[in-house]
Coordinates of C-alpha atoms in Angstrom, one line a residue:
M29 CA 0.0 0.0 0.0
D30 CA 1.3 3.4 -1.0
M31 CA 2.1 5.6 2.0
Y32 CA 3.3 8.7 0.1
G33 CA 6.6 9.0 1.9
I34 CA 5.5 8.0 5.4
T35 CA 7.8 5.3 6.8
E36 CA 7.1 2.2 8.9
E37 CA 9.5 3.6 11.5
Q38 CA 7.5 6.9 11.8
L39 CA 4.3 4.9 12.3
Y40 CA 5.9 2.6 14.8
L41 CA 7.2 5.6 16.9
F42 CA 3.8 7.4 16.7
H43 CA 2.0 4.3 18.0
E44 CA 4.7 3.9 20.6
G45 CA 4.2 7.4 21.9
T46 CA 7.7 8.6 21.1
F47 CA 7.3 10.3 17.7
Y48 CA 8.1 13.9 18.8
H49 CA 8.0 15.2 15.2
S50 CA 4.7 13.7 14.3
H51 CA 3.6 17.1 13.0
H52 CA 6.1 16.6 10.1
V53 CA 3.9 13.6 9.0
F54 CA 0.4 14.2 10.2
G55 CA -1.8 17.0 9.0
C56 CA -1.7 18.7 5.6
H57 CA 1.7 19.0 3.9
H58 CA 2.8 20.2 0.5
I59 CA 5.3 17.6 -0.7
T60 CA 6.9 16.2 -3.8
Y61 CA 6.2 12.5 -4.3
K62 CA 7.7 10.5 -7.1
G63 CA 8.4 13.7 -9.0
K64 CA 4.9 15.1 -8.6
K65 CA 4.0 18.0 -6.3
G66 CA 0.8 17.7 -4.3
W67 CA -0.8 17.7 -0.9
R68 CA -0.6 14.8 1.6
F69 CA -3.3 14.6 4.3
T70 CA -2.7 12.2 7.2
V71 CA -4.9 11.7 10.2
W72 CA -5.2 9.2 13.1
A73 CA -8.8 7.9 13.4
P74 CA -8.9 4.2 14.4
H75 CA -12.7 4.0 14.7
A76 CA -13.5 5.5 11.3
E77 CA -15.1 3.5 8.5
K78 CA -14.3 6.1 5.8
I79 CA -12.5 9.4 5.7
H80 CA -12.7 12.1 3.0
I81 CA -11.5 15.7 2.7
A82 CA -14.4 18.0 2.7
C83 CA -14.0 21.5 1.2
E84 CA -15.8 24.1 -0.7
D85 CA -15.1 22.5 -4.1
N86 CA -17.1 19.4 -3.1
A87 CA -19.7 21.3 -1.1
W88 CA -18.2 19.8 2.1
T89 CA -19.2 16.3 1.1
G90 CA -15.7 14.9 0.7
E91 CA -16.4 13.6 -2.8
G92 CA -13.3 13.1 -4.8
F93 CA -10.8 13.3 -1.9
E94 CA -10.8 9.9 -0.2
L95 CA -8.1 8.8 2.3
H96 CA -7.0 5.2 2.7
R97 CA -6.0 3.4 5.8
I98 CA -2.3 2.5 5.9
D99 CA -2.0 0.5 9.2
D100 CA -4.1 -1.5 11.6
L101 CA -3.9 1.1 14.3
G102 CA -5.9 3.8 12.5
V103 CA -3.7 6.0 10.4
W104 CA -5.2 7.3 7.2
T105 CA -3.6 9.2 4.3
G106 CA -4.1 10.5 0.8
F107 CA -2.1 12.5 -1.8
F108 CA -3.9 15.0 -4.1
P109 CA -1.9 16.9 -6.8
E110 CA -5.0 18.9 -7.6
W111 CA -5.3 20.5 -4.2
K112 CA -4.3 24.1 -3.8
A113 CA -2.8 26.3 -1.1
Q114 CA -4.9 28.3 1.4
A115 CA -7.9 26.2 0.8
T116 CA -10.2 25.5 3.7
Y117 CA -11.0 21.9 4.6
K118 CA -12.2 19.5 7.2
Y119 CA -12.0 15.7 7.6
S120 CA -15.3 14.1 6.7
I121 CA -15.2 11.1 9.0
T122 CA -17.8 8.3 8.7
A123 CA -18.1 6.7 12.1
E124 CA -18.7 3.0 12.8
E125 CA -22.4 3.5 13.3
G126 CA -22.7 5.5 10.0
S127 CA -22.8 9.1 11.2
V128 CA -20.7 11.6 9.4
L129 CA -18.5 14.0 11.4
L130 CA -16.8 17.2 10.0
K131 CA -13.6 17.7 12.0
A132 CA -10.9 20.3 11.9
D133 CA -7.4 18.9 11.3
P134 CA -5.7 18.3 14.7
Y135 CA -2.4 19.0 13.1
A136 CA -3.4 22.0 11.0
V137 CA -1.0 25.0 11.3
F138 CA -3.6 27.5 10.4
S139 CA -7.4 27.9 10.6
E140 CA -10.2 30.1 9.5
I141 CA -10.9 33.1 11.7
R142 CA -13.7 32.6 14.2
P143 CA -16.6 32.0 14.0
N144 CA -15.6 29.8 11.0
T145 CA -13.9 26.6 12.0
A146 CA -12.2 25.0 9.0
S147 CA -8.5 24.3 8.7
V148 CA -6.4 25.9 6.0
S149 CA -3.8 24.3 3.8
M150 CA -0.6 26.2 4.0
L151 CA 2.6 26.2 1.9
K152 CA 5.9 26.0 3.7
S153 CA 6.9 29.1 5.6
T154 CA 8.7 31.8 3.7
H155 CA 10.0 33.5 6.9
H156 CA 13.8 33.7 7.1
W157 CA 14.9 33.6 10.7
N158 CA 17.4 36.2 11.8
D159 CA 17.9 35.2 15.4
E160 CA 21.1 33.0 15.2
K161 CA 23.1 35.3 17.5
Y162 CA 20.3 35.4 20.0
L163 CA 19.9 31.6 20.1
A164 CA 23.6 31.1 20.4
E165 CA 23.6 33.5 23.4
R166 CA 20.6 31.7 24.8
A167 CA 22.5 28.4 24.7
R168 CA 25.3 30.0 26.7
T169 CA 23.0 31.5 29.4
N170 CA 22.4 30.0 32.8
F171 CA 18.9 31.2 33.4
Y172 CA 18.9 30.0 37.0
E173 CA 21.6 32.6 37.7
S174 CA 20.2 35.3 35.4
K175 CA 17.5 38.0 35.9
I176 CA 14.2 36.8 34.6
A177 CA 11.3 39.3 34.7
V178 CA 8.3 38.2 32.8
Y179 CA 5.6 40.5 31.4
E180 CA 2.4 38.4 31.0
M181 CA 0.3 39.6 28.2
H182 CA -3.1 38.8 26.5
A183 CA -2.4 39.7 22.9
G184 CA -5.9 40.9 22.2
T185 CA -6.3 43.4 24.9
W186 CA -2.9 44.9 25.6
K187 CA -3.7 47.5 23.0
Q188 CA -6.3 47.7 20.3
H189 CA -7.2 49.9 17.3
P190 CA -9.6 52.8 18.0
D191 CA -12.5 50.7 16.5
G192 CA -11.7 47.9 19.0
T193 CA -10.1 45.5 16.5
F194 CA -7.0 43.6 17.4
Y195 CA -3.4 44.5 16.7
S196 CA -1.8 42.0 14.4
Y197 CA 1.3 40.0 15.4
R198 CA 3.4 42.5 13.4
E199 CA 1.7 45.5 15.0
L200 CA 2.3 44.0 18.4
A201 CA 6.0 43.6 17.6
T202 CA 6.2 47.3 16.7
H203 CA 4.5 48.5 19.9
I204 CA 5.3 46.0 22.6
I205 CA 9.0 45.6 22.1
P206 CA 10.0 49.2 22.8
Y207 CA 7.7 49.1 25.8
L208 CA 9.3 45.9 27.2
L209 CA 12.7 47.4 26.7
E210 CA 11.7 50.6 28.5
M211 CA 10.2 48.7 31.3
E212 CA 13.3 46.4 31.6
Y213 CA 11.5 43.1 31.1
T214 CA 13.4 40.1 29.9
H215 CA 10.5 38.0 28.6
V216 CA 7.0 38.4 27.4
E217 CA 4.6 35.5 28.2
L218 CA 1.5 35.2 26.0
L219 CA -1.7 33.8 27.1
P220 CA -2.4 30.8 24.8
I221 CA -2.4 31.7 21.1
S222 CA -3.3 28.2 19.8
E223 CA -6.6 28.4 17.9
H224 CA -9.6 28.6 20.1
P225 CA -13.2 29.4 19.3
F226 CA -14.3 31.6 22.2
D227 CA -12.5 34.9 22.9
Q228 CA -13.4 34.9 26.6
S229 CA -11.7 31.5 27.2
W230 CA -8.5 33.6 26.7
G231 CA -7.1 30.7 24.7
Y232 CA -7.3 28.1 27.5
Q233 CA -9.9 26.0 25.6
V234 CA -8.2 24.9 22.5
T235 CA -9.4 23.4 19.2
G236 CA -6.2 23.8 17.1
Y237 CA -3.0 22.9 19.0
F238 CA -0.7 23.4 16.1
S239 CA -2.7 26.3 14.6
I240 CA -1.6 29.8 15.6
T241 CA -4.8 31.7 16.1
S242 CA -5.8 33.6 13.0
R243 CA -7.2 36.5 15.2
Y244 CA -3.8 38.3 14.9
G245 CA -2.4 37.0 11.6
T246 CA -0.6 34.1 9.9
P247 CA 2.1 31.8 11.2
D248 CA 4.7 33.8 9.4
D249 CA 3.4 37.0 11.1
F250 CA 3.9 35.3 14.4
K251 CA 7.4 34.2 13.4
Y252 CA 8.1 37.8 12.6
F253 CA 6.9 38.8 16.1
V254 CA 9.2 36.2 17.8
D255 CA 12.2 37.2 15.5
A256 CA 11.7 40.8 16.4
C257 CA 11.6 40.1 20.1
H258 CA 14.8 38.1 19.8
A259 CA 16.5 40.9 17.9
S260 CA 15.9 43.1 21.0
G261 CA 17.0 40.4 23.4
I262 CA 13.5 39.6 24.6
G263 CA 12.5 36.0 25.2
V264 CA 9.0 34.7 24.3
I265 CA 7.0 32.3 26.4
M266 CA 3.6 30.9 25.7
D267 CA 1.0 29.4 28.0
W268 CA 0.2 25.8 26.9
V269 CA -2.8 23.7 27.8
P270 CA -2.0 19.9 27.6
G271 CA -4.5 19.0 30.4
H272 CA -7.9 19.5 28.7
F273 CA -9.6 20.6 25.5
C274 CA -12.9 22.1 24.6
K275 CA -16.0 20.2 23.5
D276 CA -16.8 22.1 20.3
S277 CA -18.0 19.7 17.7
H278 CA -15.4 20.5 15.1
G279 CA -12.6 19.8 17.6
L280 CA -11.0 16.7 19.2
R281 CA -14.1 15.5 21.1
Q282 CA -15.0 12.0 20.0
F283 CA -12.9 12.7 16.9
D284 CA -13.8 9.5 15.0
G285 CA -17.2 8.9 16.6
K286 CA -15.8 7.5 19.8
P287 CA -13.6 8.9 22.6
L288 CA -10.1 9.1 21.1
Y289 CA -8.0 12.0 22.5
E290 CA -10.1 11.9 25.7
Y291 CA -10.5 9.0 28.2
D292 CA -13.2 6.4 27.5
D293 CA -14.4 6.7 31.1
P294 CA -16.5 9.9 31.4
M295 CA -15.7 9.9 35.1
I296 CA -12.1 10.7 34.2
A297 CA -12.7 12.4 30.9
E298 CA -15.0 15.2 32.1
K299 CA -13.8 18.5 33.7
T300 CA -17.3 19.4 34.7
N301 CA -16.4 22.7 36.3
W302 CA -14.6 23.8 33.2
G303 CA -16.9 22.2 30.6
T304 CA -13.9 20.5 28.9
L305 CA -12.4 17.0 28.3
V306 CA -9.2 15.5 29.6
F307 CA -6.5 14.1 27.4
D308 CA -6.1 10.4 27.7
Y309 CA -2.4 10.0 28.6
T310 CA -2.6 6.2 28.4
K311 CA -2.8 6.4 24.6
P312 CA 0.7 6.5 23.1
E313 CA -0.6 8.4 20.1
V314 CA -2.0 11.2 22.4
R315 CA 1.5 11.5 23.9
S316 CA 3.1 11.7 20.4
F317 CA 0.6 14.4 19.6
L318 CA 1.1 16.5 22.7
I319 CA 4.9 16.3 23.0
S320 CA 5.2 17.0 19.3
N321 CA 3.1 20.1 19.9
A322 CA 5.5 21.3 22.6
V323 CA 8.4 20.6 20.3
F324 CA 6.6 22.5 17.5
W325 CA 6.3 25.7 19.4
L326 CA 9.8 25.6 20.8
E327 CA 11.6 24.3 17.7
D328 CA 9.7 25.5 14.7
L329 CA 8.5 28.8 16.1
H330 CA 11.6 29.5 18.2
L331 CA 9.8 30.1 21.5
D332 CA 12.0 30.4 24.5
G333 CA 9.7 28.6 26.9
I334 CA 6.4 27.0 27.6
R335 CA 4.3 27.6 30.8
V336 CA 2.3 24.4 31.3
D337 CA -1.2 25.3 32.5
A338 CA -3.0 23.6 35.3
V339 CA -0.4 20.9 36.2
A340 CA -2.2 20.2 39.5
S341 CA -5.4 19.5 37.7
M342 CA -3.6 17.1 35.5
I343 CA -2.0 15.2 38.4
Y344 CA -5.0 15.1 40.8
Y345 CA -8.2 13.4 39.5
N346 CA -10.5 15.1 42.1
L347 CA -8.9 18.5 42.6
E348 CA -11.9 20.6 41.5
K349 CA -14.6 18.2 42.5
T350 CA -17.1 19.1 45.2
E351 CA -18.1 16.8 48.1
M352 CA -21.2 15.8 46.1
D353 CA -19.2 14.6 43.1
A354 CA -18.2 11.0 42.6
K355 CA -14.4 10.6 43.1
V356 CA -11.9 8.7 41.0
Y357 CA -9.0 6.7 42.3
N358 CA -6.0 4.9 40.8
I359 CA -5.0 1.3 41.3
H360 CA -3.4 2.2 44.6
G361 CA -6.5 3.8 45.9
E362 CA -5.1 7.3 45.5
G363 CA -6.6 10.3 43.6
I364 CA -3.5 10.7 41.5
N365 CA -3.5 10.3 37.7
L366 CA -0.3 8.2 37.4
E367 CA -0.4 8.4 33.6
A368 CA -0.4 12.2 33.7
V369 CA 2.6 12.2 36.0
D370 CA 4.4 9.8 33.6
F371 CA 3.4 12.0 30.7
L372 CA 4.9 15.2 32.3
K373 CA 8.1 13.3 33.0
Q374 CA 8.2 12.1 29.4
L375 CA 7.4 15.6 28.1
N376 CA 10.2 17.3 30.1
T377 CA 12.7 14.6 29.2
A378 CA 11.9 15.0 25.5
V379 CA 12.2 18.8 25.6
S380 CA 15.3 18.7 27.7
D381 CA 17.0 16.2 25.4
R382 CA 16.2 18.2 22.2
L383 CA 16.0 21.8 23.3
P384 CA 18.0 22.1 26.5
D385 CA 18.2 25.9 26.5
T386 CA 14.4 26.4 26.5
L387 CA 12.3 26.7 29.6
M388 CA 9.6 24.4 30.9
I389 CA 7.5 26.1 33.5
A390 CA 4.8 24.5 35.7
E391 CA 1.7 26.3 37.0
E392 CA 1.2 24.0 39.9
S393 CA -0.8 25.0 42.9
T394 CA -0.3 22.2 45.4
A395 CA 2.6 20.8 47.4
W396 CA 3.5 18.1 44.9
P397 CA 7.2 17.5 45.6
M398 CA 10.1 17.9 43.2
I399 CA 8.4 19.7 40.4
T400 CA 11.7 21.2 39.3
H401 CA 14.0 18.3 40.1
P402 CA 15.4 16.1 37.4
V403 CA 13.4 13.1 36.2
K404 CA 16.3 10.8 36.9
D405 CA 16.1 11.8 40.6
G406 CA 12.4 11.3 40.8
G407 CA 11.2 14.8 39.9
L408 CA 9.0 16.0 37.1
G409 CA 11.8 17.7 35.3
F410 CA 10.4 21.3 35.0
D411 CA 12.9 24.2 35.0
F412 CA 10.6 26.5 37.1
K413 CA 7.4 26.4 39.1
W414 CA 5.0 29.2 39.7
N415 CA 5.1 29.9 43.5
M416 CA 1.3 29.9 44.0
G417 CA 1.8 29.6 47.8
W418 CA 3.8 32.8 48.0
M419 CA 1.2 34.6 45.8
N420 CA -1.8 33.4 47.8
D421 CA -0.3 34.1 51.2
T422 CA 1.1 37.5 50.2
L423 CA -2.1 38.8 48.6
T424 CA -4.1 37.5 51.5
Y425 CA -1.8 39.5 53.8
M426 CA -1.8 42.6 51.7
K427 CA -5.6 42.8 51.6
M428 CA -5.8 43.2 55.4
H429 CA -5.8 46.6 57.0
W430 CA -2.3 47.2 58.3
T431 CA -3.4 47.2 62.0
Q432 CA -4.5 43.5 61.6
R433 CA -1.3 42.3 59.8
K434 CA 0.7 41.8 63.0
D435 CA -1.5 38.7 63.8
F436 CA -0.8 37.2 60.4
H437 CA 2.9 37.8 60.1
H438 CA 3.5 34.1 59.3
L439 CA 1.9 34.6 55.9
L440 CA 5.0 36.6 55.0
T441 CA 7.6 34.4 56.6
F442 CA 6.3 30.9 55.7
S443 CA 7.6 31.2 52.1
G444 CA 11.1 31.2 53.6
V445 CA 10.6 27.6 54.8
Y446 CA 10.3 26.2 51.3
A447 CA 11.8 29.0 49.1
F448 CA 14.7 26.7 47.9
S449 CA 12.8 23.4 47.6
E450 CA 12.0 24.3 44.0
R451 CA 13.2 26.8 41.4
F452 CA 10.3 29.3 41.7
I453 CA 8.8 32.2 39.7
L454 CA 6.7 34.6 41.8
P455 CA 3.5 35.3 39.8
L456 CA 1.1 38.2 40.0
S457 CA -0.8 36.9 37.1
H458 CA -4.0 37.5 35.2
D459 CA -5.8 35.0 37.4
E460 CA -5.5 37.4 40.3
V461 CA -7.2 40.4 38.6
V462 CA -10.3 38.8 37.2
H463 CA -13.6 37.2 38.4
E464 CA -14.3 39.9 41.0
K465 CA -10.9 39.4 42.7
K466 CA -10.2 43.2 42.2
S467 CA -7.1 44.7 40.6
L468 CA -3.9 44.6 42.4
L469 CA -4.2 48.3 43.4
D470 CA -7.8 47.9 44.6
K471 CA -6.8 44.9 46.8
M472 CA -4.7 47.4 48.9
P473 CA -6.7 49.0 51.8
G474 CA -6.7 52.6 52.8
S475 CA -6.6 55.9 51.0
Q476 CA -5.4 56.3 47.5
E477 CA -2.0 57.4 48.6
E478 CA -1.8 54.4 50.9
Q479 CA -2.9 52.0 48.2
F480 CA -0.2 53.2 45.8
S481 CA 2.4 53.1 48.6
Q482 CA 1.4 49.5 49.4
L483 CA 1.5 48.4 45.7
R484 CA 5.0 49.8 45.4
L485 CA 5.9 48.0 48.6
L486 CA 4.5 44.7 47.2
Y487 CA 6.5 45.1 44.0
G488 CA 9.7 45.9 45.9
Y489 CA 9.1 43.0 48.2
M490 CA 8.5 40.6 45.3
A491 CA 11.7 41.8 43.5
S492 CA 13.8 41.1 46.6
H493 CA 12.2 37.8 47.5
P494 CA 14.0 34.6 46.2
G495 CA 12.7 33.6 42.8
K496 CA 12.1 35.1 39.4
T497 CA 9.2 37.4 38.8
L498 CA 6.1 37.7 36.7
L499 CA 3.6 40.6 36.4
F500 CA 0.4 40.6 34.3
M501 CA 0.1 43.5 31.9
G502 CA -1.5 46.6 33.4
G503 CA -0.1 45.9 36.9
E504 CA 2.4 48.7 36.2
L505 CA -0.4 51.2 35.5
G506 CA -2.2 51.0 38.8
A507 CA -5.7 50.4 37.4
Y508 CA -8.6 50.3 39.8
D509 CA -10.7 48.1 37.4
E510 CA -10.1 44.4 37.0
W511 CA -8.7 43.3 33.7
R512 CA -11.4 43.9 31.1
D513 CA -10.9 40.9 28.8
K514 CA -12.7 42.6 25.9
E515 CA -11.0 46.0 26.0
E516 CA -7.5 47.3 25.8
L517 CA -5.7 48.4 29.0
A518 CA -6.6 51.8 30.5
W519 CA -3.6 53.6 29.0
N520 CA -5.3 56.9 29.6
L521 CA -4.4 56.4 33.3
L522 CA -0.8 57.6 32.5
T523 CA -2.1 61.1 32.0
Y524 CA -2.5 61.1 35.8
P525 CA 0.8 61.8 37.7
I526 CA 0.2 59.1 40.4
H527 CA -0.3 56.4 37.8
H528 CA 2.6 57.6 35.6
A529 CA 4.8 57.6 38.7
L530 CA 3.9 53.9 39.4
Q531 CA 4.9 53.0 35.9
R532 CA 8.2 54.7 36.3
Y533 CA 8.7 53.0 39.6
V534 CA 8.2 49.5 38.1
A535 CA 10.7 50.3 35.3
S536 CA 13.2 51.8 37.8
L537 CA 12.8 48.7 40.1
Q538 CA 13.4 46.4 37.2
K539 CA 16.5 48.3 36.2
F540 CA 17.8 48.2 39.7
V541 CA 17.4 44.4 39.9
K542 CA 19.2 44.1 36.5
N543 CA 22.2 46.0 37.9
H544 CA 22.4 44.0 41.2
P545 CA 23.1 40.3 40.9
A546 CA 22.4 39.9 44.7
L547 CA 18.7 40.0 43.7
Y548 CA 18.8 37.1 41.2
A549 CA 22.2 35.2 40.9
Q550 CA 21.4 32.9 43.8
D551 CA 17.6 32.9 43.6
H552 CA 17.4 29.2 44.1
Q553 CA 20.2 28.7 46.6
P554 CA 20.0 29.2 50.4
E555 CA 23.3 31.0 50.3
G556 CA 21.6 33.8 48.5
F557 CA 19.2 34.7 51.3
T558 CA 19.6 35.4 55.1
W559 CA 17.1 36.5 57.6
V560 CA 18.1 39.4 59.7
D561 CA 14.8 39.7 61.6
A562 CA 11.8 37.5 60.5
D563 CA 9.9 37.9 63.8
N564 CA 9.0 41.6 64.0
S565 CA 5.3 41.0 63.8
E566 CA 4.5 43.9 66.1
Q567 CA 5.8 46.4 63.7
S568 CA 5.0 44.3 60.6
I569 CA 8.6 44.7 59.3
L570 CA 10.8 42.1 57.5
L571 CA 14.6 42.4 57.4
F572 CA 16.7 40.1 55.3
T573 CA 19.8 40.1 53.0
R574 CA 20.2 39.0 49.5
Q575 CA 23.7 38.2 48.3
S576 CA 25.7 37.0 45.4
E577 CA 29.5 36.6 45.0
E578 CA 29.7 40.2 44.0
E579 CA 27.6 42.0 46.6
E580 CA 25.2 41.9 49.5
L581 CA 22.0 44.0 49.8
L582 CA 20.1 44.6 53.1
I583 CA 16.3 44.7 52.5
L584 CA 13.7 46.3 54.8
C585 CA 10.0 45.9 54.0
N586 CA 7.6 47.9 56.2
F587 CA 4.1 46.6 55.9
S588 CA 2.7 48.9 58.5
G589 CA 1.3 52.4 58.1
M590 CA 3.8 53.7 60.8
K591 CA 6.7 56.0 60.0
F592 CA 9.9 55.2 62.0
P593 CA 12.3 58.2 62.3
H594 CA 14.9 56.1 64.1
F595 CA 14.8 52.4 63.2
R596 CA 18.0 50.4 64.0
I597 CA 19.1 47.5 61.8
G598 CA 21.8 45.0 62.8
V599 CA 24.7 44.7 60.3
S600 CA 27.6 42.3 60.2
E601 CA 30.4 44.7 59.3
P602 CA 31.4 48.2 60.4
G603 CA 31.4 51.0 57.9
L604 CA 29.2 53.4 56.0
Y605 CA 25.9 52.1 54.6
Q606 CA 23.9 53.7 51.8
E607 CA 20.2 53.5 50.9
V608 CA 20.4 52.5 47.3
F609 CA 16.6 52.2 46.6
N610 CA 13.5 53.5 48.3
S611 CA 9.9 52.9 47.1
D612 CA 8.9 56.2 48.9
E613 CA 10.9 58.4 46.6
E614 CA 8.9 61.5 45.4
E615 CA 9.6 60.5 41.7
F616 CA 7.7 57.3 42.4
G617 CA 4.7 59.1 43.9
G618 CA 5.9 58.7 47.5
S619 CA 6.5 61.3 50.3
G620 CA 10.3 61.4 49.8
Y621 CA 11.0 60.2 53.3
T622 CA 14.4 58.7 52.5
N623 CA 17.9 58.2 53.9
R624 CA 19.8 60.8 51.9
L625 CA 23.1 60.6 53.7
Y626 CA 25.5 57.7 54.4
L627 CA 24.6 55.7 57.5
P628 CA 27.6 55.0 59.8
S629 CA 27.5 51.8 61.8
S630 CA 27.9 51.8 65.5
P631 CA 29.2 49.0 67.7
S632 CA 25.8 48.4 69.1
P633 CA 24.8 44.7 68.6
L634 CA 21.3 44.0 67.2
H635 CA 19.6 41.2 65.5
G636 CA 22.4 38.9 66.4
R637 CA 24.9 41.1 64.6
P638 CA 27.8 43.0 66.2
H639 CA 27.0 46.4 64.7
S640 CA 23.9 48.4 63.7
I641 CA 22.8 51.4 61.7
D642 CA 20.1 54.0 62.4
T643 CA 17.6 54.6 59.6
V644 CA 14.5 56.4 58.8
V645 CA 11.7 54.2 57.5
P646 CA 8.6 55.5 55.7
P647 CA 5.2 53.8 56.0
F648 CA 4.4 51.0 53.5
S649 CA 7.8 51.0 52.0
T650 CA 10.6 48.8 50.6
L651 CA 14.2 50.0 51.3
Y652 CA 17.4 48.5 50.0
F653 CA 20.7 49.3 51.6
K654 CA 24.3 48.5 50.7
K655 CA 27.6 48.8 52.5
R656 CA 29.9 51.4 50.9
K657 CA 33.0 50.0 49.5
A658 CA 36.2 51.2 51.2
T659 CA 38.2 53.5 49.0
K660 CA 42.0 53.5 49.0
R661 CA 43.7 56.7 50.2
R662 CA 45.9 58.3 47.7
N663 CA 49.6 58.6 48.7
H664 CA 50.6 62.2 48.1
N665 CA 54.3 61.4 48.9
G666 CA 54.8 59.6 45.8

């Protein structure tokens, strides 16, 4: 039987679950076969009786474009010289009971713009990559010891045209890159841009995993965006959803008339609270599909990293279920999806082996151990994990009136217990500013001045806490409204001095971090952090140091509304100390209550240290201090 260039080995690997370039075979490809150019369509549908290509030319009946089955495990293919580029199509699948389904191509690289749902046949990319130098530098970079500051962005609502239409990928490149450089961000993280039918799912309910959403342009337009980011030294990360998919009829649900990509058992397959279906990780072909998809985004589209969404939901069968819901357990009587755990290990091993300088990031909200430990040591093999515990505890604390905070001081200090158990990213993400959770600014209690002071305090505390950082777009503007997922950010706020000052503060803070390795070089090592005083709950003040081989910074975070004209801090060495950053600077919208002069130490022991300095501390503030380097005296006698 003619397989039009598909090899037995490729089929074997696909059915084994280890064909990590299955997108090179499956889907629609323009190829030359036996000297003739044409289009090869390949699809996995083991329960199908017949498969045709439905399109406008055959009135979506499939007539004239029949695929044939090439193995016993359900792979179908066909080769059509008469097909043309940029034609819309679906698979017309005759199921075992005789019904006919019209399905989008799971491996399509482009789709019609919503609300239309057909796949589009595409010629090979004409984009010429220009990021060789960037990729070479990326390969030499130790990201664990580097500054990583991520700007999380929803492509459709960062900015829009005056009529409310979206910016294209190319327009986004023109506008977002100068902004990211100005704000000193190292990476942009995009909410999912795989094809999805419903705007308000934000891309988290996918129908086309290989299909870059046509809302903002073509695959080559997106490659232009990535290339332009790389030309400016900015990395690109994308949120990726391998845990579940939406039920739209043209998508993966019962693809060939029976459960295929999803579990057969509806108790496991259904994510009832999300209205989605769970991928069946027991099927090797599903693993080939998903891991190939990760490789596709990282390798073919040159992404710098993938943030894997909802890892805890993948691992735990019953995570979102209520007491009234029936529970699911594995063969050991535990509510853990063992196949999902194995899949994540296989995924991270495959990516690490092939693309070792890209980042795999887990959004995991539980205490599952060793998320960022190597697979060979029993871990899941991710590079980073979102620190959801830090985020929840910190925001819970910050929402309290400052007079109550002394009774909940442990919410600040608990993260120090586990800060080095994983390699963390500290997220203040889109999830925290939607669904009536309030904006970050509006979470802060008190007057407007106090709210802005506390938001600056929060950002300063986050920048100094061990771990890389992530902020959702608009957090730098100080909006009072939650993220409006249909409209662009409230850029008009920058006409108001207090909002403009906050934006300048975020940029200045990022620049300060960039210039001080103490705040990032040992983010994941205990040697990079030392408590000076973790127990000052009465005054709601934290004192700690961050250090690298080059320097040490002393950090003070005052979470109270009290001003302290004489606040002493224990220091290890005698000398002159300098305040090198203060969130209360007037240029940032603060009161300007700062330590302008050098602070001499005195031999007065405090905080278990032999010396101390006397400082002024404004309310709701983050202060960074550094010991002045000794200067050599000049010898005037020659």
